[in-house]
JSON list of C-alpha atoms in Angstrom, two decimals:
[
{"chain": "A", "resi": 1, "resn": "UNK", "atom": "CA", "xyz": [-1.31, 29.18, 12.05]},
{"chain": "A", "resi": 2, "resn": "UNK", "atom": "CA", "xyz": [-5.17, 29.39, 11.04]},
{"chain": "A", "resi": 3, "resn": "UNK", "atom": "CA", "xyz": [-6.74, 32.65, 11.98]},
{"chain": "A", "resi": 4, "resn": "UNK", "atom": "CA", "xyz": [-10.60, 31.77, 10.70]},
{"chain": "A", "resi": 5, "resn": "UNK", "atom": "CA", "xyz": [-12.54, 28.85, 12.49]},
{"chain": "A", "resi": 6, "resn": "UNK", "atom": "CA", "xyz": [-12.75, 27.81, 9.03]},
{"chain": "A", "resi": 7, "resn": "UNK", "atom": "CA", "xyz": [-8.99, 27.69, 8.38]},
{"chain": "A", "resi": 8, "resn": "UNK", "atom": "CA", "xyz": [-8.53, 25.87, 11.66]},
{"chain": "A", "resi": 9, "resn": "UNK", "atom": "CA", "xyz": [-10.78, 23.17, 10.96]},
{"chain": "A", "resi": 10, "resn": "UNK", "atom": "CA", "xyz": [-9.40, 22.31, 7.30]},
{"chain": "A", "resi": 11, "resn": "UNK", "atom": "CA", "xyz": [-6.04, 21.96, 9.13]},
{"chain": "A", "resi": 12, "resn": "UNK", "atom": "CA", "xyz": [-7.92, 19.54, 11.26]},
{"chain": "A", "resi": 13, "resn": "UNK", "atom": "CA", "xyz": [-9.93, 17.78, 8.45]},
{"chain": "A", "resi": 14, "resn": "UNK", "atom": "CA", "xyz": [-6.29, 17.92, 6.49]},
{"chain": "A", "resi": 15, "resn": "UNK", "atom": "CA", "xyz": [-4.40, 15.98, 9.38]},
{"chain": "A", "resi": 16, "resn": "UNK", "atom": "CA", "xyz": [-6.82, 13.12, 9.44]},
{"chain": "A", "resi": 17, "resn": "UNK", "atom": "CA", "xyz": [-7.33, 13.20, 5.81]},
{"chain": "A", "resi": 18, "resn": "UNK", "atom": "CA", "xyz": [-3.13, 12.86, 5.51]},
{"chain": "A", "resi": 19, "resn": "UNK", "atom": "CA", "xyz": [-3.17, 9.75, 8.06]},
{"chain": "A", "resi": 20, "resn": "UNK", "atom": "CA", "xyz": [-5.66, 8.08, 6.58]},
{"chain": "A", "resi": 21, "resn": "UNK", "atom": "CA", "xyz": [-4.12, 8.53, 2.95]},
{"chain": "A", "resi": 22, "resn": "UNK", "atom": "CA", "xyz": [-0.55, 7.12, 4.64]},
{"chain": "A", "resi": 23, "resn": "UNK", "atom": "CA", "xyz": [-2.45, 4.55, 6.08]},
{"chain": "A", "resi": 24, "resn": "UNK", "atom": "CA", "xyz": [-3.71, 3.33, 2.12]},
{"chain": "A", "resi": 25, "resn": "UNK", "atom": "CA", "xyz": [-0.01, 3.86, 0.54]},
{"chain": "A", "resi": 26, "resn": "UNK", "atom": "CA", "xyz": [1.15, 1.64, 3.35]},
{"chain": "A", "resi": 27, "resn": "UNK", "atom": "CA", "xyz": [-0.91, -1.22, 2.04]},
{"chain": "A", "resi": 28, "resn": "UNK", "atom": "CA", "xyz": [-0.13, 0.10, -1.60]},
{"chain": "A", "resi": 29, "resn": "UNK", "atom": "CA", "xyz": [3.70, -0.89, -0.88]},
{"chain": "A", "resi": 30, "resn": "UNK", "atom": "CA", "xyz": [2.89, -4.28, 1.24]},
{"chain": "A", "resi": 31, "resn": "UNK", "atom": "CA", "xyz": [0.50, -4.92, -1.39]},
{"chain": "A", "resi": 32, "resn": "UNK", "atom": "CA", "xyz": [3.67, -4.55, -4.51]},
{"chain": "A", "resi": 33, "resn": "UNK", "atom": "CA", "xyz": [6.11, -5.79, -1.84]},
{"chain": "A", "resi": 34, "resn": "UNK", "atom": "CA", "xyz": [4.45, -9.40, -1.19]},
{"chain": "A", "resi": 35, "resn": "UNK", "atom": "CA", "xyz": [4.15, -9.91, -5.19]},
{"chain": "A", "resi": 36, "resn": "UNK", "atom": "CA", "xyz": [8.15, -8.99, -5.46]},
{"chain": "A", "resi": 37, "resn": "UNK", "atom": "CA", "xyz": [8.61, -11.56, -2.56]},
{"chain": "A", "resi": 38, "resn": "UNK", "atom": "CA", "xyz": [6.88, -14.32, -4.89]},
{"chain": "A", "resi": 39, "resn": "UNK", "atom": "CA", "xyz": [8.63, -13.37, -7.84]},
{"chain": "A", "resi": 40, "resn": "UNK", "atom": "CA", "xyz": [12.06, -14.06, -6.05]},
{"chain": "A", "resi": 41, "resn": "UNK", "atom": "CA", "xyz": [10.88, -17.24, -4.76]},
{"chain": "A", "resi": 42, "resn": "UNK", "atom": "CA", "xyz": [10.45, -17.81, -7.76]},
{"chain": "A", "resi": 43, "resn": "UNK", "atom": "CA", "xyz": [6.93, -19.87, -7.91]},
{"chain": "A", "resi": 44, "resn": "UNK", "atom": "CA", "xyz": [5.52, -18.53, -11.10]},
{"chain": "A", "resi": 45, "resn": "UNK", "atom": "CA", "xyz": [1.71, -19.86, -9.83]},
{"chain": "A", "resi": 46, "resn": "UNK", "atom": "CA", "xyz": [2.21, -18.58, -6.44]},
{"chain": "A", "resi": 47, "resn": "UNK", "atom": "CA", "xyz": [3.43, -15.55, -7.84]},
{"chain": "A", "resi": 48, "resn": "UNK", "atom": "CA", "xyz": [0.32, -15.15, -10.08]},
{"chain": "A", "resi": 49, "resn": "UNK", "atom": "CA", "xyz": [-1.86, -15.87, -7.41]},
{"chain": "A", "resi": 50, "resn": "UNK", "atom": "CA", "xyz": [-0.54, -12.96, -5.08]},
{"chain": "A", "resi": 51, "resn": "UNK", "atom": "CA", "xyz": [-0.61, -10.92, -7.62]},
{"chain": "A", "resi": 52, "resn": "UNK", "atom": "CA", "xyz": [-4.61, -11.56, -8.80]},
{"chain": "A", "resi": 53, "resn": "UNK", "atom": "CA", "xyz": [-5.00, -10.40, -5.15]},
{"chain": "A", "resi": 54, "resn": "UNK", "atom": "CA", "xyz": [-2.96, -7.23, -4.73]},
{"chain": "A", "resi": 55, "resn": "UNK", "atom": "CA", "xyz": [-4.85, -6.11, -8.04]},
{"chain": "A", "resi": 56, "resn": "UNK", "atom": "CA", "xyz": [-7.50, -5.06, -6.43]},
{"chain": "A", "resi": 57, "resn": "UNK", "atom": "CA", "xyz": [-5.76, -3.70, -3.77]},
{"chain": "A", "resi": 58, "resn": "UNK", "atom": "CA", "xyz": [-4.05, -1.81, -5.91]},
{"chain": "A", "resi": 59, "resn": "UNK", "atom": "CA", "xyz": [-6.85, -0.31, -8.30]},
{"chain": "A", "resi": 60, "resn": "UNK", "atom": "CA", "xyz": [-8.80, 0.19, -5.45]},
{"chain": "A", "resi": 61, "resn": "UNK", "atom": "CA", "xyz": [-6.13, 3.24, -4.04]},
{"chain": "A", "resi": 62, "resn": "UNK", "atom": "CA", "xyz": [-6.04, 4.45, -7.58]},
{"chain": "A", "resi": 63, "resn": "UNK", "atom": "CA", "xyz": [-9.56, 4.97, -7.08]},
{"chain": "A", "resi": 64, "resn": "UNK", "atom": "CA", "xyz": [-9.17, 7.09, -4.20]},
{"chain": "A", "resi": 65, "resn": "UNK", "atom": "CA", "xyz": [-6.63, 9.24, -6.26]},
{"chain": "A", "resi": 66, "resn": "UNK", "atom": "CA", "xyz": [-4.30, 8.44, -2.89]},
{"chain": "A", "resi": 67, "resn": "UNK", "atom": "CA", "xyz": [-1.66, 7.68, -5.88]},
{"chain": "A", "resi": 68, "resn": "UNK", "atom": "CA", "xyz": [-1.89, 8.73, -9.52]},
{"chain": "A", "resi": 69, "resn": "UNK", "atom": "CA", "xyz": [-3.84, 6.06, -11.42]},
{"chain": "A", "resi": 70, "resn": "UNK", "atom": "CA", "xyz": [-0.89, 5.80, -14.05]},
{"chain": "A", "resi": 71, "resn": "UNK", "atom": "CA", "xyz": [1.42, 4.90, -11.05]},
{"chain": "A", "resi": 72, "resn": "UNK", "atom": "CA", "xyz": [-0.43, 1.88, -10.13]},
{"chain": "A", "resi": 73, "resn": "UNK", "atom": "CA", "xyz": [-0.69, 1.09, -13.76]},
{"chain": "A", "resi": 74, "resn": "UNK", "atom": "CA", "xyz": [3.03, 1.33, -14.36]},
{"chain": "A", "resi": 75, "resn": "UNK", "atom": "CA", "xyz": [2.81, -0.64, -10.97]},
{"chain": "A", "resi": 76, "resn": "UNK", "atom": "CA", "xyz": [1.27, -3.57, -12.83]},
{"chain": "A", "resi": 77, "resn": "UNK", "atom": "CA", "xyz": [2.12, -3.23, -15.74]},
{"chain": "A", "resi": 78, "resn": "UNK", "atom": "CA", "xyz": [5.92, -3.86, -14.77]},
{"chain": "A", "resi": 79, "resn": "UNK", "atom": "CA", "xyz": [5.31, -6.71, -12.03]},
{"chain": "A", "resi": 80, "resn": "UNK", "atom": "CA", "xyz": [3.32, -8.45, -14.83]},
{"chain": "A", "resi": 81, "resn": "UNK", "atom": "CA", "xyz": [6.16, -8.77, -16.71]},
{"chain": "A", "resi": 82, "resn": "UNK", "atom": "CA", "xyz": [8.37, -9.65, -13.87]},
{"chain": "A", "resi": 83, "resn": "UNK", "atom": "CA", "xyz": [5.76, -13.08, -13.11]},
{"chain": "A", "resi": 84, "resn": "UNK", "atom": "CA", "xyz": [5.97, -13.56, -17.11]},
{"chain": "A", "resi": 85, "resn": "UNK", "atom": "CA", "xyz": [9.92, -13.64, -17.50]},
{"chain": "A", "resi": 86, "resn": "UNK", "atom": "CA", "xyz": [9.82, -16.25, -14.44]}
]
């Protein structure tokens, strides 16, 4: 446990700070998960469209460094190709 008033209210600032980052990979994975849902339906234009909208979504928690930016590119990168061999 924190000794210092200091100490104690990192470990305050850190348990908000850890829900809020859940929170943002939450919508990371519902974000990926809708585009792999349109992929198996297998609408390539539907499937494009979903994922022009989780882009942002997903660069934007990159930003935040809730996820290492090479992650989300890999991310991409690899349901790109998924819409493309549709």
């Amino acid at each position: 446990m924190a000794n210092s008033a200091q100490a104690r209210k990192r470990a305050r600032q850190a348990v908000k700070q850890r829900a809020h980052n859940m929170s943002l990979r939450s919508t990371l994975r519902t974000a990926i998960k809708k585009v792999r849902k349109a992929i198996v339906a297998g609408d390539k234009a539907a499937a494009q469209a979903v994922f022009k909208e989780s882009q942002s979504v997903i660069d934007s928690i990159a930003d935040k460094k809730v996820v290492h930016k090479n992650s989300t590119a890999r991310y991409k990168s690899r349901l790109s190709a998924a819409i493309k061999a549709l």
